[in-house]
Coordinates of N, CA, C and O in Angstrom, one line a residue:
X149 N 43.1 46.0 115.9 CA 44.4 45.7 116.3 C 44.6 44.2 116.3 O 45.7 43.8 115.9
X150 N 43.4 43.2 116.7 CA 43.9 41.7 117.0 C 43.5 40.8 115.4 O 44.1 39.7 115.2
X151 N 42.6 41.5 114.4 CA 41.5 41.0 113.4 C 43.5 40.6 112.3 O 43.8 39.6 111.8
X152 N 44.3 41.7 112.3 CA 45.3 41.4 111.5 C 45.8 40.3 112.0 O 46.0 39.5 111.1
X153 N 46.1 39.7 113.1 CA 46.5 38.3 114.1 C 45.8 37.7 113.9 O 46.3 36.8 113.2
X154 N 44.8 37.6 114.0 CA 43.6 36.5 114.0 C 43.7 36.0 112.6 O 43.8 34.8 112.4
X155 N 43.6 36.9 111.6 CA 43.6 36.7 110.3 C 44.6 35.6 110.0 O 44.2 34.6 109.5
X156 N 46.2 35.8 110.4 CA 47.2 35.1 110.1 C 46.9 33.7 110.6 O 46.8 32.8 109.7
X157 N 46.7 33.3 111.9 CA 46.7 32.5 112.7 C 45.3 32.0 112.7 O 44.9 31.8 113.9
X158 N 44.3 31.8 111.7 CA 42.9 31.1 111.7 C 43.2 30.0 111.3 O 42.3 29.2 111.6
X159 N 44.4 29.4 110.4 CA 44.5 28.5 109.7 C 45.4 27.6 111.2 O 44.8 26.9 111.9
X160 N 46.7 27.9 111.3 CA 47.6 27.5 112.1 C 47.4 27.3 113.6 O 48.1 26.6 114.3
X161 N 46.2 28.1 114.2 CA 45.9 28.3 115.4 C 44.2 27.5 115.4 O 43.5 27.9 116.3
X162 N 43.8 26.6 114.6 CA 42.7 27.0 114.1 C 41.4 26.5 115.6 O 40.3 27.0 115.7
X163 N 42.0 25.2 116.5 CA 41.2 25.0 117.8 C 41.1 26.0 118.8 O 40.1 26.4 119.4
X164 N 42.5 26.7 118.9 CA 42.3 27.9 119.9 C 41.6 29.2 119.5 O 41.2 30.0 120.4
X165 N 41.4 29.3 118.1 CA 40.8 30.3 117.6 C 39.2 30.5 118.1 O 38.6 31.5 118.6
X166 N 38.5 28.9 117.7 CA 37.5 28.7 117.7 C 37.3 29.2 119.4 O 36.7 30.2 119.8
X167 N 37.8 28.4 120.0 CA 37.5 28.9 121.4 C 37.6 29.8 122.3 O 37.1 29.8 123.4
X168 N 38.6 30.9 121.5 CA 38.4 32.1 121.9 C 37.2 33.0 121.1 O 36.7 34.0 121.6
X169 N 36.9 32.6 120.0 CA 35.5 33.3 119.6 C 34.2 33.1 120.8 O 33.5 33.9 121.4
X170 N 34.4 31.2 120.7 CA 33.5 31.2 121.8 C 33.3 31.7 123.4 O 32.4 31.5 124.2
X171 N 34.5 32.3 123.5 CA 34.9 33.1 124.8 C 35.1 31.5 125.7 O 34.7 31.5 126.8
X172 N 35.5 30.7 125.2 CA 36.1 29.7 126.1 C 38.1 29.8 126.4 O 39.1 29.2 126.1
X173 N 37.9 31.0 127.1 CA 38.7 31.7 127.6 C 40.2 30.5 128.0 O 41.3 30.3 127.4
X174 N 39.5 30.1 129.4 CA 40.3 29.2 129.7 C 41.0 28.3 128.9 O 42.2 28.3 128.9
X175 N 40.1 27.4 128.0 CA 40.6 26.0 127.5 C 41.3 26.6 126.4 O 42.2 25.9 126.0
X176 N 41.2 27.6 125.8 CA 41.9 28.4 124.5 C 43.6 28.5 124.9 O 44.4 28.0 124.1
X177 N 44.0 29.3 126.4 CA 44.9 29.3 127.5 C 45.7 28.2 127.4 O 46.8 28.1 126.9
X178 N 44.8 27.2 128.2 CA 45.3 26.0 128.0 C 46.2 25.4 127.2 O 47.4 25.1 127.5
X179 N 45.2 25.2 125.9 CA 46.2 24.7 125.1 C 47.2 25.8 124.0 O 47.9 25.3 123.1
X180 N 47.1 27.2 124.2 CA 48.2 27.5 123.7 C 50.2 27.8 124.7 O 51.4 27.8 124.5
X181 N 49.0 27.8 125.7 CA 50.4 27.3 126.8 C 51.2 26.2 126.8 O 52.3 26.2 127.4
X182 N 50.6 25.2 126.1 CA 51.2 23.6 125.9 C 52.4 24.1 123.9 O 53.4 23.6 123.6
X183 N 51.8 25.1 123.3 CA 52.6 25.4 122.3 C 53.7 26.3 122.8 O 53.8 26.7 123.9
X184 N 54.8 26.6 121.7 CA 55.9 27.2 122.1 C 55.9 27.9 120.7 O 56.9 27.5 120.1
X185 N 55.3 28.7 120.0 CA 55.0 29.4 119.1 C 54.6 30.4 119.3 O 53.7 30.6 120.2
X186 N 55.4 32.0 118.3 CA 54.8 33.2 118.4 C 53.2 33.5 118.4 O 52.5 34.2 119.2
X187 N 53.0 32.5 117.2 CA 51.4 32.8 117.4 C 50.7 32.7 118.4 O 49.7 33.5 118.5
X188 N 50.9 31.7 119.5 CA 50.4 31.0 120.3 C 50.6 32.4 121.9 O 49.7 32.7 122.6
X189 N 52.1 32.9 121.8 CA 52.2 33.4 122.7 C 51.6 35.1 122.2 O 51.1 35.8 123.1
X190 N 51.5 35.5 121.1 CA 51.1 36.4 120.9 C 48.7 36.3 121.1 O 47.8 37.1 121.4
X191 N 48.7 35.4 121.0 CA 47.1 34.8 121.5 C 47.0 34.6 122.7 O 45.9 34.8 123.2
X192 N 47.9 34.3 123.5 CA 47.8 34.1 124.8 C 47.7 36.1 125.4 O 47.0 36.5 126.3
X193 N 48.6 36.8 124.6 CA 48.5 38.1 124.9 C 46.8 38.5 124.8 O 46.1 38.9 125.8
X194 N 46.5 38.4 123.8 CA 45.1 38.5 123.0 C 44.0 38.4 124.4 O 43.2 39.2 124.9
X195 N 44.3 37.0 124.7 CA 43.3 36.7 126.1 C 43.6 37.8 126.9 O 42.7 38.7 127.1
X196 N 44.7 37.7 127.5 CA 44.9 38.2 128.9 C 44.3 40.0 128.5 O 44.0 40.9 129.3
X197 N 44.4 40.2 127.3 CA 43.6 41.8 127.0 C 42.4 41.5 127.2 O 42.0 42.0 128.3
X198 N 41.5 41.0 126.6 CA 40.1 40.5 126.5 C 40.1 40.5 128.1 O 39.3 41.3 128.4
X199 N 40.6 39.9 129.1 CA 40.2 39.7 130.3 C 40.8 41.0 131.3 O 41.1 40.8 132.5
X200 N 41.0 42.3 130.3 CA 41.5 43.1 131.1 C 43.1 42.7 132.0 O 43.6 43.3 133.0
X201 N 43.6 41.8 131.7 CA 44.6 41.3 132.9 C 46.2 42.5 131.7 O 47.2 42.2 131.1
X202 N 45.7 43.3 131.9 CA 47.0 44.7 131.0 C 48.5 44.3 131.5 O 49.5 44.3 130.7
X203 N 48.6 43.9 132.8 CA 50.0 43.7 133.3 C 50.4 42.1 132.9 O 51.5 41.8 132.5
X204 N 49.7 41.4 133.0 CA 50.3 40.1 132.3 C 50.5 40.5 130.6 O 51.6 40.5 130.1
X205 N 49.9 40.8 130.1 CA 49.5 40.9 128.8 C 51.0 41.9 128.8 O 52.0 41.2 128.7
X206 N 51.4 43.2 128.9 CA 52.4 43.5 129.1 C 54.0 42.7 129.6 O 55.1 43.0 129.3
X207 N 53.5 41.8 130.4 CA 55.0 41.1 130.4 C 55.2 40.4 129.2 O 56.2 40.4 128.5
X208 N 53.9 39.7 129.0 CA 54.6 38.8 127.6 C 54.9 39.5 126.2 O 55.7 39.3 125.3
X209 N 53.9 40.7 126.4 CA 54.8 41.6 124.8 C 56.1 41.9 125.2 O 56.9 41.5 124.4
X210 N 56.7 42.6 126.5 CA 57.9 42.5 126.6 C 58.4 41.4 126.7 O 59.6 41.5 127.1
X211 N 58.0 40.4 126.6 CA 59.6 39.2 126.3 C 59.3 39.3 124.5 O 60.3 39.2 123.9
X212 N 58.4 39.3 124.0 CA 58.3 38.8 122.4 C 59.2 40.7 121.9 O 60.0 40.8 120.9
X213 N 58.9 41.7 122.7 CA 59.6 42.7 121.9 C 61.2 42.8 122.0 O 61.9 43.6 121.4
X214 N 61.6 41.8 123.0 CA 63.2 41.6 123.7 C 63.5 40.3 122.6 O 64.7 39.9 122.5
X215 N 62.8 39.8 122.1 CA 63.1 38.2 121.4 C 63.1 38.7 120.4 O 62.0 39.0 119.9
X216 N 65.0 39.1 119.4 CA 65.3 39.4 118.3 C 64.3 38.9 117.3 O 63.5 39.6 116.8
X217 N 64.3 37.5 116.9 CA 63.5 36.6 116.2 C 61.7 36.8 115.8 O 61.1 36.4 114.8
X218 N 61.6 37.3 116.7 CA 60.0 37.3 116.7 C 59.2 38.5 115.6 O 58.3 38.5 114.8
X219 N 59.9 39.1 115.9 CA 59.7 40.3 114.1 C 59.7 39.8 112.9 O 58.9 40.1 112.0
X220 N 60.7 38.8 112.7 CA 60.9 38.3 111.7 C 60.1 37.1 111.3 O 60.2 36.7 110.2
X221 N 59.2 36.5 112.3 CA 58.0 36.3 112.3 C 56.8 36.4 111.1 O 56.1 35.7 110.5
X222 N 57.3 38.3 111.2 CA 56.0 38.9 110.6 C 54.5 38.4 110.7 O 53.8 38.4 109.7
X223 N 53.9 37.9 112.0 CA 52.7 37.6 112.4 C 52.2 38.9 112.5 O 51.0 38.9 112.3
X224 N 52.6 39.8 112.8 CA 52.0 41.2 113.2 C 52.9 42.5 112.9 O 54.1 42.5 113.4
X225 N 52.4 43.7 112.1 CA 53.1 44.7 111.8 C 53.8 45.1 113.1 O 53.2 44.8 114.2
X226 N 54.7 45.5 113.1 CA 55.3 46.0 114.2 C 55.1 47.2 114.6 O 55.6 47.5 115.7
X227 N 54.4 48.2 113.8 CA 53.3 49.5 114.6 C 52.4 48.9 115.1 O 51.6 49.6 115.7
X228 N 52.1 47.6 115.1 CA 50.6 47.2 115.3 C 50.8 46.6 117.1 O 50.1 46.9 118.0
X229 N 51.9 45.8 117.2 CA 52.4 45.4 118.0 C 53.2 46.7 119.1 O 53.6 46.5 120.2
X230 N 53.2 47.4 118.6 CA 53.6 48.7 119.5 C 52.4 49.5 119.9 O 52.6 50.1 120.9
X231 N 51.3 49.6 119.4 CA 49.7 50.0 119.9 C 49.0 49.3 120.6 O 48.1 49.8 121.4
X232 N 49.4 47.8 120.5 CA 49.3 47.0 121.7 C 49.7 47.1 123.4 O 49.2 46.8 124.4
X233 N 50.7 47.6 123.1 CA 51.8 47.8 124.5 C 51.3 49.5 124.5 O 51.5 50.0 125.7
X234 N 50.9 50.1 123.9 CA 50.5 51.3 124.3 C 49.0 51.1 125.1 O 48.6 51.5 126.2
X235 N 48.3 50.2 124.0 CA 47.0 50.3 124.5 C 46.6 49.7 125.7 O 45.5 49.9 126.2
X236 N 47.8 49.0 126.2 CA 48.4 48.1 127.9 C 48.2 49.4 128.6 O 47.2 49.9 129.1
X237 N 49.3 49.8 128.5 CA 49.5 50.9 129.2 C 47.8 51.6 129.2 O 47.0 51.5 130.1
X238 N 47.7 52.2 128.2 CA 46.3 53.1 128.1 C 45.4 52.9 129.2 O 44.7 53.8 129.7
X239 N 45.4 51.6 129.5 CA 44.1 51.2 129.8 C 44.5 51.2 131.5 O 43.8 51.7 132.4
X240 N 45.6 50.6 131.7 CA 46.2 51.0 133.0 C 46.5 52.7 133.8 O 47.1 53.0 134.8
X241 N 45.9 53.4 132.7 CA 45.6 54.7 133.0 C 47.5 55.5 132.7 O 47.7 56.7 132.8
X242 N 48.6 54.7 132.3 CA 50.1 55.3 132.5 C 50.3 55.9 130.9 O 50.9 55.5 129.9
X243 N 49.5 57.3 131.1 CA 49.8 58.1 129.8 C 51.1 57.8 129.6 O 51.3 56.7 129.1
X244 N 51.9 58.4 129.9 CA 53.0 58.4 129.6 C 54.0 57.2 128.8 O 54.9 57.6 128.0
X245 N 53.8 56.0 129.1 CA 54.6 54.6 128.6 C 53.3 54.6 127.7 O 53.9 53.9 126.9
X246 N 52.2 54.8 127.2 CA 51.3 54.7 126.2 C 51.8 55.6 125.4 O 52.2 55.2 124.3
X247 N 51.9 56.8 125.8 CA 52.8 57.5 124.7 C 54.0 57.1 123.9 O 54.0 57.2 122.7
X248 N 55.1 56.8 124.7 CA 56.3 56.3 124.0 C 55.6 55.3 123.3 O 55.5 55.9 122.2
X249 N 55.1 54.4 123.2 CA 54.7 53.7 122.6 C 54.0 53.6 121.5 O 54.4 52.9 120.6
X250 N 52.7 54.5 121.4 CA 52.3 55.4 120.1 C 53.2 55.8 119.2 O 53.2 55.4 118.1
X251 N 54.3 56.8 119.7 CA 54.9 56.9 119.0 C 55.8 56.5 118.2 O 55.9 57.0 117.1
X252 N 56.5 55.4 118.9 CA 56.8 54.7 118.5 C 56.4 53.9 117.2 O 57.1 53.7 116.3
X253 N 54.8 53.2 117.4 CA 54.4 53.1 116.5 C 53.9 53.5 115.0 O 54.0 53.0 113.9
X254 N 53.4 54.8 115.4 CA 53.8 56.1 114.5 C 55.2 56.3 113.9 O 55.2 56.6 112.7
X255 N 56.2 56.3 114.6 CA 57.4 56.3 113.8 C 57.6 55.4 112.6 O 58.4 55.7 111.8
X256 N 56.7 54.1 112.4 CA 57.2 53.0 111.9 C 56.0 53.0 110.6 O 56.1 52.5 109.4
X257 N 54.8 53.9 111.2 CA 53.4 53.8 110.4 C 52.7 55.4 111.0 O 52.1 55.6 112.0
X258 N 53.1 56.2 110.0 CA 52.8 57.2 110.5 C 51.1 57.6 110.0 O 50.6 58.7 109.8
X259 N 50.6 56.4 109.9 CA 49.2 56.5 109.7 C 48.1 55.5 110.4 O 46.8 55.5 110.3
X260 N 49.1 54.7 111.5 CA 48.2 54.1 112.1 C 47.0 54.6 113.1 O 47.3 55.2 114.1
X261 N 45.5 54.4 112.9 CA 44.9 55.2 113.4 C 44.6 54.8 114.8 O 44.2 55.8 115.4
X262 N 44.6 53.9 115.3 CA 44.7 53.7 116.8 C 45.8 54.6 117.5 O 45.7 55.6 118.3
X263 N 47.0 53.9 116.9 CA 48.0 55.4 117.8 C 47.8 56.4 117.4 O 48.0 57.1 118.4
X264 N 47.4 57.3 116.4 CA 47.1 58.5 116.1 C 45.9 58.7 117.2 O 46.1 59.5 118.2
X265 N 44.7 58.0 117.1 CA 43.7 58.9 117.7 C 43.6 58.3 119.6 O 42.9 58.7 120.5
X266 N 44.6 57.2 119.6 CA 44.8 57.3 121.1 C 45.8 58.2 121.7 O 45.8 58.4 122.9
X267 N 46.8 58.8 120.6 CA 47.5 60.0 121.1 C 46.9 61.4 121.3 O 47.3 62.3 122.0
X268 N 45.5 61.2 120.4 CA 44.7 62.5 120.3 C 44.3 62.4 122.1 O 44.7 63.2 122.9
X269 N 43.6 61.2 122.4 CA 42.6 61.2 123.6 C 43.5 60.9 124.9 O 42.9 60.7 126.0
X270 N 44.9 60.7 124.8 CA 45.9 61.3 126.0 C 46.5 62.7 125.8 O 47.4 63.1 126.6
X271 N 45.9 63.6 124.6 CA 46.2 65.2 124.9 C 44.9 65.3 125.6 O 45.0 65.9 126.7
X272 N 43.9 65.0 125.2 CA 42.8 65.4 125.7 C 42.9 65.6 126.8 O 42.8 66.7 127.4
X273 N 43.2 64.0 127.6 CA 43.0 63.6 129.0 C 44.0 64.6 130.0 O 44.0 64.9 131.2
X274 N 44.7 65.0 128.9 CA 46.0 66.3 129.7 C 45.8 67.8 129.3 O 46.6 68.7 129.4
X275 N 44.5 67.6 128.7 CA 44.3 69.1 128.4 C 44.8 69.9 127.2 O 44.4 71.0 126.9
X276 N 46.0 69.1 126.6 CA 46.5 69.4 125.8 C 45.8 69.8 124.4 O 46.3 69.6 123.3
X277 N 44.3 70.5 124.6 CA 43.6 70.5 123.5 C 44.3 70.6 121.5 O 44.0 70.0 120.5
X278 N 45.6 71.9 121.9 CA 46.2 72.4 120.7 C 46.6 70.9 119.7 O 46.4 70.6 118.5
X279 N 47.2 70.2 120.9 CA 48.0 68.6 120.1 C 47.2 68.1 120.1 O 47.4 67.2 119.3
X280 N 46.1 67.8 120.7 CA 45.3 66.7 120.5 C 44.6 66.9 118.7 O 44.5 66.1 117.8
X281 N 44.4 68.0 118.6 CA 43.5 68.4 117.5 C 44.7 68.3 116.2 O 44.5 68.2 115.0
X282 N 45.8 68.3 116.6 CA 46.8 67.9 115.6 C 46.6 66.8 115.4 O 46.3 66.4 114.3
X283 N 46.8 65.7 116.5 CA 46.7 64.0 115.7 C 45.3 64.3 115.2 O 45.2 63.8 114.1
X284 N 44.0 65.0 115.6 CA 43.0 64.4 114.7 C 42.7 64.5 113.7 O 41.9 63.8 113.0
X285 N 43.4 65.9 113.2 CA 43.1 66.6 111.7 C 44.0 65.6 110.9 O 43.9 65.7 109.7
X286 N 45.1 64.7 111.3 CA 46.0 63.9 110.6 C 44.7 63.0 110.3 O 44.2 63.0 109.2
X287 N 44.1 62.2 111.4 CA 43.2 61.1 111.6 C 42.0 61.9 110.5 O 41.6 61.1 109.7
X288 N 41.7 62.8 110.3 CA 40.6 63.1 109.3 C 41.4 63.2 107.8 O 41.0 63.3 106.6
X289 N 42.4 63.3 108.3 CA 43.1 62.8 106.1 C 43.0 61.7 106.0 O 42.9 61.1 104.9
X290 N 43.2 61.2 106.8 CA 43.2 59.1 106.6 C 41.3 58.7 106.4 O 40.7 58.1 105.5
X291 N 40.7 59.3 107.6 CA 39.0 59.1 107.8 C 38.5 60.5 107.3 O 38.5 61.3 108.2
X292 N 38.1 61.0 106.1 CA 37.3 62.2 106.2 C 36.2 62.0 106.8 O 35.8 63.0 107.4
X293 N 35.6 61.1 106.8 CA 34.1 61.2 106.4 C 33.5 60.5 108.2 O 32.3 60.3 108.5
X294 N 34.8 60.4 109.0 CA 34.3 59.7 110.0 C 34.0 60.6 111.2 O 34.7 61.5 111.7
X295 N 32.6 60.1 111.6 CA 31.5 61.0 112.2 C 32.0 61.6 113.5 O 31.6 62.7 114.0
X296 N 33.3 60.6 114.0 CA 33.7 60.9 115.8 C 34.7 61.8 115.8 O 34.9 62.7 116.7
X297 N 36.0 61.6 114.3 CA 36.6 62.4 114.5 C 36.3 63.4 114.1 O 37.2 64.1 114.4
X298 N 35.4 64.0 113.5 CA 34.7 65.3 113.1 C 33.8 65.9 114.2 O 33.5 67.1 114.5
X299 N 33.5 65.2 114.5 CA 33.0 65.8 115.9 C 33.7 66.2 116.9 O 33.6 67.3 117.3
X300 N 34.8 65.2 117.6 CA 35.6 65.6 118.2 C 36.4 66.7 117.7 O 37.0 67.3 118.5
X301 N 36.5 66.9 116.8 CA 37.6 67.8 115.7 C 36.6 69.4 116.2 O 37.1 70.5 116.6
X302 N 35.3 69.1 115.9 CA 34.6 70.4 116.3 C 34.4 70.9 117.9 O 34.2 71.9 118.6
X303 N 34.3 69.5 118.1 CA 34.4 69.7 120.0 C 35.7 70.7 120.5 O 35.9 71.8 121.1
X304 N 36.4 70.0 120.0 CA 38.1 71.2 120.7 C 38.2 72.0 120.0 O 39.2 72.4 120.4
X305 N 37.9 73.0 118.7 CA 37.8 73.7 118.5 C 37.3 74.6 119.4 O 37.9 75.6 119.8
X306 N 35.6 74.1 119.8 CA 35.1 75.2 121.1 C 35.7 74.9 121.9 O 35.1 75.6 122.8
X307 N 36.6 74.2 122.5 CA 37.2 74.3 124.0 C 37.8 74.6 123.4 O 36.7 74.8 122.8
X308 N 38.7 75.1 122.5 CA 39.9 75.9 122.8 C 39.3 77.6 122.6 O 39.6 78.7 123.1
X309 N 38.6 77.5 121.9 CA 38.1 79.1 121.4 C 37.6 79.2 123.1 O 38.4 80.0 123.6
X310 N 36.6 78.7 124.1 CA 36.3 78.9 125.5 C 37.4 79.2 125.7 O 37.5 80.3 126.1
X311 N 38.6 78.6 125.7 CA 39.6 78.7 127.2 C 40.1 80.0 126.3 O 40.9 80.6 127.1
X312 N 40.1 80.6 125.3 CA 40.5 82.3 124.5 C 40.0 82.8 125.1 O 40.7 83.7 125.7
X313 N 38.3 82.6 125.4 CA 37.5 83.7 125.7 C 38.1 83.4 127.1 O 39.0 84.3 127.2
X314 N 38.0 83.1 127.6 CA 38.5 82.7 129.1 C 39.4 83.3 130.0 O 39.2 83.7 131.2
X315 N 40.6 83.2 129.0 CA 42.0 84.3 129.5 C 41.8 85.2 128.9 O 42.6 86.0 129.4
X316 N 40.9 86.0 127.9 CA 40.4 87.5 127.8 C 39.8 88.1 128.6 O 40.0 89.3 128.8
X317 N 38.9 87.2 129.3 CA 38.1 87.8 130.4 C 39.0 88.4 131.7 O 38.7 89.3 132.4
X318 N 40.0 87.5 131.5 CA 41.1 87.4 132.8 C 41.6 88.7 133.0 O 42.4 88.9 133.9

């Protein structure tokens, strides 16, 4: 999610970079608070995720997703920047505003695999086995060969065939 950012902004950002590699958290903070740049404010997001702080990190994508200008930027795909604010949410446990948000980004990149397979693991989290297994078989055309979604892909399979046998028994 952050490696497409980072990439942009290694050249332009290039002291605060270094010091957020080195997890010099604070002084990174510091001096991109003294700038008035997307990059700067989109890095300052970057931290406040790294330090778990989800609701700060959430205010400032919502001023940069309210700031017409900032898209045009092009610092960051704008599915990518919408999996961000999902993955806010996510982590704050509010399926729900994670979802709009997925989707959203999905709407724009219907192959992004973060929102795809974090949409899989908020059906999960709701039980929703049938849809979860839909974003993953999407997520296994983009990854065949990848070991978790194939596994998970075979995991809900048997929970859903259990909860068959389940209501037969009933």
């Amino acid at each position: 999610m952050l490696i497409q950012l980072y990439n942009k902004l290694k050249e332009t950002h290039k002291e605060e970079m270094l010091l957020i590699k080195e997890t010099k958290l604070y002084d990174a903070f510091v001096l991109l608070k003294a700038r008035d740049d997307y990059g700067a404010k989109l890095l300052i997001v970057s931290i406040y995720v790294i330090m778990g702080k989800y609701k700060d990190a959430l205010t400032k994508l919502k001023e940069l997703e309210n700031d017409k200008a900032f898209f045009k930027e092009n610092l960051i795909n704008e599915d990518v920047f919408y999996e961000m604010i999902g993955t806010c949410y996510f982590s704050q446990k509010n399926y729900l505003d994670a979802s709009h948000y997925y989707l959203k980004g999905l709407h724009i990149n219907g192959e992004n695999f973060y929102c795809l397979y974090n949409m899989a693991s908020i059906h999960i989290l709701n039980k929703s086995y049938v849809k979860a297994l839909e974003y993953l078989e999407q997520l296994k055309e983009i990854e065949p060969e990848d070991e978790i979604i194939n596994r998970n892909i075979e995991n809900l399979y048997k929970k859903i065939n259990e909860e068959k046998t389940e209501a037969k028994a009933l």
